[in-house]
mmCIF file of C-alpha atoms in Angstrom:
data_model
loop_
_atom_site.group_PDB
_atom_site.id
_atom_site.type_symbol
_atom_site.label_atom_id
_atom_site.label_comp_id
_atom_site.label_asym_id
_atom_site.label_seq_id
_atom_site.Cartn_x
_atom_site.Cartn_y
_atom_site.Cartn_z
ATOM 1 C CA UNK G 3 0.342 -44.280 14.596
ATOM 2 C CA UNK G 4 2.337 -44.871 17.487
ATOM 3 C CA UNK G 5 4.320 -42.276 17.428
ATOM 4 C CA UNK G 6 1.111 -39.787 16.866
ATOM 5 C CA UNK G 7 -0.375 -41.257 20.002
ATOM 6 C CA UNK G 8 2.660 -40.729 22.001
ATOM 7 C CA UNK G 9 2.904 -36.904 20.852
ATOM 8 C CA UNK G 10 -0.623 -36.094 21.403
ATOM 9 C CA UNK G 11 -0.732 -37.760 24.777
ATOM 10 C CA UNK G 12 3.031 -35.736 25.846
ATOM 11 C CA UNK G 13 1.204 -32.435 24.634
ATOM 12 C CA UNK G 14 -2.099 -33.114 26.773
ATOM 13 C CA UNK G 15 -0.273 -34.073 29.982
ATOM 14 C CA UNK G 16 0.829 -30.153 30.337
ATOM 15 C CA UNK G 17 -1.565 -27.081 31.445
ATOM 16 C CA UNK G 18 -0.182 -25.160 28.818
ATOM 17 C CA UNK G 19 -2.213 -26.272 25.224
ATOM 18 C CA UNK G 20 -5.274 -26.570 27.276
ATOM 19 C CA UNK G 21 -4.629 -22.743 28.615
ATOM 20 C CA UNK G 22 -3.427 -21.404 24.894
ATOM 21 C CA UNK G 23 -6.236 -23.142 22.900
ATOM 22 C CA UNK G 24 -8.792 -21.765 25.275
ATOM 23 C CA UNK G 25 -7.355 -17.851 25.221
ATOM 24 C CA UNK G 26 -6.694 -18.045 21.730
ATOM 25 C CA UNK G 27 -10.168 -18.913 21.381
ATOM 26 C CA UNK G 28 -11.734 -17.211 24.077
ATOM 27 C CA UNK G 29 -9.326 -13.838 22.810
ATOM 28 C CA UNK G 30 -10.873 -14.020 19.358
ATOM 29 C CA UNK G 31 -14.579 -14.613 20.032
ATOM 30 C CA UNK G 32 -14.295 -12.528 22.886
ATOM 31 C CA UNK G 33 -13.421 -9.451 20.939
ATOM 32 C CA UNK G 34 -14.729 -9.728 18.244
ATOM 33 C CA UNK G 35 -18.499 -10.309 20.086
ATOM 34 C CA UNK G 36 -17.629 -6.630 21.576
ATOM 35 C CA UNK G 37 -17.140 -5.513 17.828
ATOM 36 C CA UNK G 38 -20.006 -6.924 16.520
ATOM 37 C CA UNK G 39 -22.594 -6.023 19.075
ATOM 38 C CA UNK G 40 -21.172 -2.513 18.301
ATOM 39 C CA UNK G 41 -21.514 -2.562 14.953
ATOM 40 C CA UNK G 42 -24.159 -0.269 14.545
ATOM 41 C CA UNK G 43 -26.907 0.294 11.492
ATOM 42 C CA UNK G 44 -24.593 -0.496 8.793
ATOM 43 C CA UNK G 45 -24.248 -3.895 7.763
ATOM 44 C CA UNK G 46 -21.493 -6.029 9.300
ATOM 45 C CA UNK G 47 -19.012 -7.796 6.680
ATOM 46 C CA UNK G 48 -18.258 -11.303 6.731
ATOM 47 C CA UNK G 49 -13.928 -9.693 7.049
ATOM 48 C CA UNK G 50 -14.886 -7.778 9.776
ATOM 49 C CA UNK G 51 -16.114 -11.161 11.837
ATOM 50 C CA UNK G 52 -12.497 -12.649 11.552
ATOM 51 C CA UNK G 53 -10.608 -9.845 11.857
ATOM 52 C CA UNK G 54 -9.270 -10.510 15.035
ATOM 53 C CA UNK G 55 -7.920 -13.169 13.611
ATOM 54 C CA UNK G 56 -4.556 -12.982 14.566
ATOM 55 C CA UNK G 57 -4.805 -12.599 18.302
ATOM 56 C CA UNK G 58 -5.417 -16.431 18.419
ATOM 57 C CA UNK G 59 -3.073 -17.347 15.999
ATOM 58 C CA UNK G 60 0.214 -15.544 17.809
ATOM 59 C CA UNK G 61 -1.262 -17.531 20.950
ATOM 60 C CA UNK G 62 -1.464 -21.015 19.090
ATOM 61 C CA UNK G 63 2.207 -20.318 17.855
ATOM 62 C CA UNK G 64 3.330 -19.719 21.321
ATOM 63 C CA UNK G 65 1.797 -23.660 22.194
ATOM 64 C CA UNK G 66 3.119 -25.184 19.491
ATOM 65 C CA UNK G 67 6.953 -23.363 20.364
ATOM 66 C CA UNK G 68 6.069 -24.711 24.044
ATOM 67 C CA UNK G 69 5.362 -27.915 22.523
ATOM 68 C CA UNK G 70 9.037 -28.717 21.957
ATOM 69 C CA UNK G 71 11.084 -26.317 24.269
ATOM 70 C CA UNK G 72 9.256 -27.465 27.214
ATOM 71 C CA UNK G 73 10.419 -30.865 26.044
ATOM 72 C CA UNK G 74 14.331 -29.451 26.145
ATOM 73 C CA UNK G 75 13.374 -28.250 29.181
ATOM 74 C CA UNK G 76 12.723 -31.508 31.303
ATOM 75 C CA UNK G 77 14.776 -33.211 29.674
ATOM 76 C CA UNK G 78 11.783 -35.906 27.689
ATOM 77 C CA UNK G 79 13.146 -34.819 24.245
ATOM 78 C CA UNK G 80 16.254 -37.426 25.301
ATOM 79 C CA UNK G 81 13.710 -40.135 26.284
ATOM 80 C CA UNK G 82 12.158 -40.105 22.998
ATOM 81 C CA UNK G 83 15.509 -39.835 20.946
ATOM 82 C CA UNK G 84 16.680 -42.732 22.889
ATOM 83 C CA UNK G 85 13.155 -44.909 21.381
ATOM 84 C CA UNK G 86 13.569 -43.142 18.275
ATOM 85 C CA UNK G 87 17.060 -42.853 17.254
ATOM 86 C CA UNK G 88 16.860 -41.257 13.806
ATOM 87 C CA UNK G 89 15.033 -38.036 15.533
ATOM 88 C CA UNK G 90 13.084 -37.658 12.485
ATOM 89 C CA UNK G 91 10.033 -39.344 13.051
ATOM 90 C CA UNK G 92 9.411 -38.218 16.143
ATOM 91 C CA UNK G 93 9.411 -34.652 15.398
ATOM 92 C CA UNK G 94 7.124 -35.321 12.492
ATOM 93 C CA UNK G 95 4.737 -36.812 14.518
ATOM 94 C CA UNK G 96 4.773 -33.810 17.198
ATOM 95 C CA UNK G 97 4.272 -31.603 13.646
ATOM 96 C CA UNK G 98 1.339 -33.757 12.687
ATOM 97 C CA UNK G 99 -0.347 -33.282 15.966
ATOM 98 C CA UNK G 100 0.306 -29.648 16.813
ATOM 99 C CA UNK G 101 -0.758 -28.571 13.168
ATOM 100 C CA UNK G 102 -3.838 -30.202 13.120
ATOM 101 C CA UNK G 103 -4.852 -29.284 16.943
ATOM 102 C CA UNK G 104 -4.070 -25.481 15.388
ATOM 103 C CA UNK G 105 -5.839 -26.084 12.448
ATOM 104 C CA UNK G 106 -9.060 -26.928 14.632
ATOM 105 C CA UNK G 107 -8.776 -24.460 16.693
ATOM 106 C CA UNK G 108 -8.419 -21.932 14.530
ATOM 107 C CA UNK G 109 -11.641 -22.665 12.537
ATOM 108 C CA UNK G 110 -13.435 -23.106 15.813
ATOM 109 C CA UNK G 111 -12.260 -19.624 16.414
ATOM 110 C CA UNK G 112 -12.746 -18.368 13.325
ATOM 111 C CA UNK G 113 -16.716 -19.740 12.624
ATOM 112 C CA UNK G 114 -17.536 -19.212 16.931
ATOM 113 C CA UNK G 115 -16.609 -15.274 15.899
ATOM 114 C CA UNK G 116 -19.036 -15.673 12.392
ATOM 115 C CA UNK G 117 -21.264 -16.894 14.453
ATOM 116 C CA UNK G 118 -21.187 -14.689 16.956
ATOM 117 C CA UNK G 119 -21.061 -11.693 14.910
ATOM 118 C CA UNK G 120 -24.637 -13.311 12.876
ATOM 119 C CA UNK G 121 -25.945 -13.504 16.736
ATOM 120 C CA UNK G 122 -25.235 -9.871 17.808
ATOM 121 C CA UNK G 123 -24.804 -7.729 14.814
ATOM 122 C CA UNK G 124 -27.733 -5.130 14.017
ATOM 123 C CA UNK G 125 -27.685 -5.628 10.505
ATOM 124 C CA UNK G 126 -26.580 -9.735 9.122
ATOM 125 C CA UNK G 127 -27.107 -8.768 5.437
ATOM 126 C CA UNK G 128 -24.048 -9.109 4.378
ATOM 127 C CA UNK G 129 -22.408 -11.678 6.730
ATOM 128 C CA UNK G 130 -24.109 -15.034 4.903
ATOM 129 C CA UNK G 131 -21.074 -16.815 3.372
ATOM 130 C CA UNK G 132 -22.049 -16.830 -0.192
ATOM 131 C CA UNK G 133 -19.141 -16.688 -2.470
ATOM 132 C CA UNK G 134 -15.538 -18.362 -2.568
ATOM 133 C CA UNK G 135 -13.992 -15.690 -0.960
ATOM 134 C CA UNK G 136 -16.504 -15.240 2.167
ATOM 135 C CA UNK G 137 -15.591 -19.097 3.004
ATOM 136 C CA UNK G 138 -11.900 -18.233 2.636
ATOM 137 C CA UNK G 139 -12.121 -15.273 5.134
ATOM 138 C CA UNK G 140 -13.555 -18.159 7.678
ATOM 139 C CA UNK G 141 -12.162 -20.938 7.020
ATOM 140 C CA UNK G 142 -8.975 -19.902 5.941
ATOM 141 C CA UNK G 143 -8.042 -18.751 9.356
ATOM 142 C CA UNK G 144 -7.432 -22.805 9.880
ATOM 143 C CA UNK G 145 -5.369 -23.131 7.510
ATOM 144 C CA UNK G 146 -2.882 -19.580 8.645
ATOM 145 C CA UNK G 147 -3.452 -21.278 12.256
ATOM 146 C CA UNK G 148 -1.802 -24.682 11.072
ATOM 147 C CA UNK G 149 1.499 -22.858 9.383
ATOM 148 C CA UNK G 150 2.040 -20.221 11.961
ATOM 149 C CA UNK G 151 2.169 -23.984 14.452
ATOM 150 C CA UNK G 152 4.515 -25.097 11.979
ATOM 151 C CA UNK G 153 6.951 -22.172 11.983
ATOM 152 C CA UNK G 154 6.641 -21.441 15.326
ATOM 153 C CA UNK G 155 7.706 -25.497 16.207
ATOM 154 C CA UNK G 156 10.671 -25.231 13.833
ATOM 155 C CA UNK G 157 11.646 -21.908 15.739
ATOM 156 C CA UNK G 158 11.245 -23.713 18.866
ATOM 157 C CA UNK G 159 13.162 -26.835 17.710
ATOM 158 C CA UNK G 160 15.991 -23.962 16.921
ATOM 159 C CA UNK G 161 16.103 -22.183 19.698
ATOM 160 C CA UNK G 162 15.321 -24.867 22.261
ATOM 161 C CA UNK G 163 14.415 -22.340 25.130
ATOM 162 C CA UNK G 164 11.006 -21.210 25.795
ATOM 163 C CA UNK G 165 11.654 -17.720 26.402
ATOM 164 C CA UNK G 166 13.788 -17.253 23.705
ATOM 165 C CA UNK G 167 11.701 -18.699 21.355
ATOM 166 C CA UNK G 168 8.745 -16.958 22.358
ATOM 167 C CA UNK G 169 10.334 -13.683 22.063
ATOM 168 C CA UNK G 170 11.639 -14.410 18.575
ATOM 169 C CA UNK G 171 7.483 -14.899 17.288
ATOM 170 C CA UNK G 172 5.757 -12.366 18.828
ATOM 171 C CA UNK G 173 8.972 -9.468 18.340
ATOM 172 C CA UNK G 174 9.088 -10.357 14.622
ATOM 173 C CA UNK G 175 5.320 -10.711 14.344
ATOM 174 C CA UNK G 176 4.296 -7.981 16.458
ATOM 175 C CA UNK G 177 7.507 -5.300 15.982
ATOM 176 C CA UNK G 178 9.795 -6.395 13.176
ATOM 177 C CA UNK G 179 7.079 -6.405 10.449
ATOM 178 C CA UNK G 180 5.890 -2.763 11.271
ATOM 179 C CA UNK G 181 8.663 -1.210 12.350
ATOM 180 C CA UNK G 182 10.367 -2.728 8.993
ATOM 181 C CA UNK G 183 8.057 -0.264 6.812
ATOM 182 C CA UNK G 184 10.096 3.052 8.540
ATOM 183 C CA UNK G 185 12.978 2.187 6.583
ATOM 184 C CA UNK G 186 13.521 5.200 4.053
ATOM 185 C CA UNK G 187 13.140 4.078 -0.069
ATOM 186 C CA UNK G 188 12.788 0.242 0.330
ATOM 187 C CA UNK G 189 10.654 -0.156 4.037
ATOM 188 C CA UNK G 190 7.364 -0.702 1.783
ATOM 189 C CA UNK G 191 8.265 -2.726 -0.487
ATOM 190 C CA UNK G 192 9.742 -5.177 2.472
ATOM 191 C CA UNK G 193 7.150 -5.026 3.995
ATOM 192 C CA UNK G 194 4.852 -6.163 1.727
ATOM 193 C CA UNK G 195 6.690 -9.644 1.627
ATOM 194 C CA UNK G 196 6.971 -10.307 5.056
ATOM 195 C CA UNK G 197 5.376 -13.512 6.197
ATOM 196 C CA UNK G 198 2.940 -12.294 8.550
ATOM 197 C CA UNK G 199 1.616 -9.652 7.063
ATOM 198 C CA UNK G 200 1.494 -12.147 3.584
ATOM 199 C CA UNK G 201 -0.395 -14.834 5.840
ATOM 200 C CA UNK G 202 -2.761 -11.776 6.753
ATOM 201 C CA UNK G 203 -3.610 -10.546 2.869
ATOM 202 C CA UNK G 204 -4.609 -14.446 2.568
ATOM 203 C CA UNK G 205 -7.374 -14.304 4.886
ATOM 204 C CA UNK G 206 -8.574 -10.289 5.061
ATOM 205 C CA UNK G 207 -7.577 -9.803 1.289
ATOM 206 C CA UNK G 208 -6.464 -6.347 -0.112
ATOM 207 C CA UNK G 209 -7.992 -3.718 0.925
ATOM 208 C CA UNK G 210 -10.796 -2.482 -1.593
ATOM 209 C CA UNK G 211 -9.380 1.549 -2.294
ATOM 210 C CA UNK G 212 -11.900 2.359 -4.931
ATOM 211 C CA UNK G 213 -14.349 4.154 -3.271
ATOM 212 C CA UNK G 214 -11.792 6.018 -1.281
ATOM 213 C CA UNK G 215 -10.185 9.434 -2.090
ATOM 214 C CA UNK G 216 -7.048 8.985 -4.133
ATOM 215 C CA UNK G 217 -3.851 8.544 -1.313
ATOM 216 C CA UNK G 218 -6.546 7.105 1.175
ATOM 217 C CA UNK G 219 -6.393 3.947 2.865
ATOM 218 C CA UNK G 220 -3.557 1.133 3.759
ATOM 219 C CA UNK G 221 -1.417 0.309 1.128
ATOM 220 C CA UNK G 222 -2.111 -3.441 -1.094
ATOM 221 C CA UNK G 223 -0.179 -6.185 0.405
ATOM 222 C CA UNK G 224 2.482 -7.628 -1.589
ATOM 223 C CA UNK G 225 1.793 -8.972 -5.277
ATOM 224 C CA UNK G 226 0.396 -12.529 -4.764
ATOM 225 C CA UNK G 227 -3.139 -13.827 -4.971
ATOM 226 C CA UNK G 228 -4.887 -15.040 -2.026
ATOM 227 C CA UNK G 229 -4.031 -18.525 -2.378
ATOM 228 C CA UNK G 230 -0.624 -17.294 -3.245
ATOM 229 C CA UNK G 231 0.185 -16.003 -0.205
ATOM 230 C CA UNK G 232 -0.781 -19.087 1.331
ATOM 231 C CA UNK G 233 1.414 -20.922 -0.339
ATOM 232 C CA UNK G 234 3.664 -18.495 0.290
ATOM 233 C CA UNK G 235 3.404 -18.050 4.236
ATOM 234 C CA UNK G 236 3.165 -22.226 4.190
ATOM 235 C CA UNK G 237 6.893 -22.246 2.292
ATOM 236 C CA UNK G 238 8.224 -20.241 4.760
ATOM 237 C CA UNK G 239 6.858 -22.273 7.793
ATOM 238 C CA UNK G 240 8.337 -25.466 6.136
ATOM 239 C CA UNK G 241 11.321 -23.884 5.443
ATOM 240 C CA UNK G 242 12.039 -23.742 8.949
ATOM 241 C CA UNK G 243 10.892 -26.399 10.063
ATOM 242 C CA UNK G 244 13.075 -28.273 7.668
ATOM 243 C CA UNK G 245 16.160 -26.324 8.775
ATOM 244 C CA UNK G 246 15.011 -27.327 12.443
ATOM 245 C CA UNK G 247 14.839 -31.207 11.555
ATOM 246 C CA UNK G 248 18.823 -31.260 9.615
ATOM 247 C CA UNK G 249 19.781 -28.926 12.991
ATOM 248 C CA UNK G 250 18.034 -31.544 15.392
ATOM 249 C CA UNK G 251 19.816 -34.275 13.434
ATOM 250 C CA UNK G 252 23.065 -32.859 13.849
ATOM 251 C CA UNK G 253 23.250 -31.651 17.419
ATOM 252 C CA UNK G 254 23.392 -33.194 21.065
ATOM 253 C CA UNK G 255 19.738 -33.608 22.464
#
């Protein structure tokens, strides 16, 4: 417990968190308000409410990489190894805290842009969450929140600079994953098992192509269920965190 309290008071002593959490809350509601009040006549889906989804969650991954690199950075990462010899612990507890601040935030995000959308949409019909899959398309942005902070941490424990590590998120994210799908023969098919775009099928879903023309509409993402690609995008996000912990072991602070 002591540990916890020292992490969570080390990440609220910085600007940073408190200017992340607020743009990648402010970023999703924000835009998707202007969606919904937009809508029009037709009624407004409980996926179209969260999908902005990501916005937030590329901005929560750049606080939890700050979270450690800024740590490298002045030179506090030695303080704690020094009270904390086996390393371990202490990056646990920074993991414990930054997941579960992302977690919040995300379904903060995620039910303030439901809510939102119920407030200014023409037509609510079909945005009450009735069904096991409407709650996972708003909740479930939590839970993508928490192991995009996970990954992004281990990257961050990796790399140890901010601007490298920040780079390495949003240029995968952002440019890797769709530029990936170019690639002549095989570009789909890796594509469909990239992590982002896994962690996105968990939340939005496959698209629905059977009232479209035949040949019309994105493609299906990957071959796991929902909760499949979950588990899927977690593994990954432990993976390298993992990795980051032996690394941090093994290496001078």
């Amino acid at each position: 417990m002591t540990l916890l309290a020292v992490e969570r008071i080390k990440l609220f002593s910085t600007r940073s968190p408190w200017w992340c959490m607020l743009l990648a809350f402010g970023l999703t509601v924000g835009v998707t308000a202007i969606i919904a009040a937009n809508w029009g006549d037709s009624p407004m889906p409980v996926l179209a409410s969260v999908f902005t989804h990501s916005f937030g969650l590329y901005v929560i991954m750049v606080m939890a990489a700050l979270a450690v690199t800024t740590e490298y950075r002045f030179g506090t990462i030695k303080s704690t190894f020094q009270a904390v010899p086996d390393r371990t612990s202490p990056m646990v507890a920074k993991a414990v805290v930054v997941v579960l601040l992302s977690t919040l935030v995300g379904l903060a995000a995620a039910f303030g842009s439901w809510g939102l959308s119920w407030l200014l949409a023409d037509n609510t019909s079909e945005l009450a969450l009735t069904t096991a899959n409407d709650w996972r398309h708003v909740a479930g942005v939590g839970l993508v929140y928490g192991a995009g902070a996970l990954l992004a941490l281990g990257v961050g424990a990796l790399v140890r600079q901010t601007a490298g590590a920040v780079s390495i998120i949003l240029v995968f994210a952002l440019v890797v994953e769709s530029v990936v799908g170019f690639i002549p023969n095989v570009g789909d098919d890796i594509q469909k098992w990239m992590p982002f775009t896994v962690a996105n099928k968990f939340v939005m879903g496959d698209p629905d192509l059977s009232a479209l023309p035949e040949g019309a509409g994105p493609p299906t993402v990957g071959e796991l269920s929902p909760w499949g690609s979950l588990a899927y995008f977690a593994a990954i996000a432990l993976a390298v965190y993992v990795i980051s912990l032996v690394v941090v072991k093994r290496r001078d602070a």
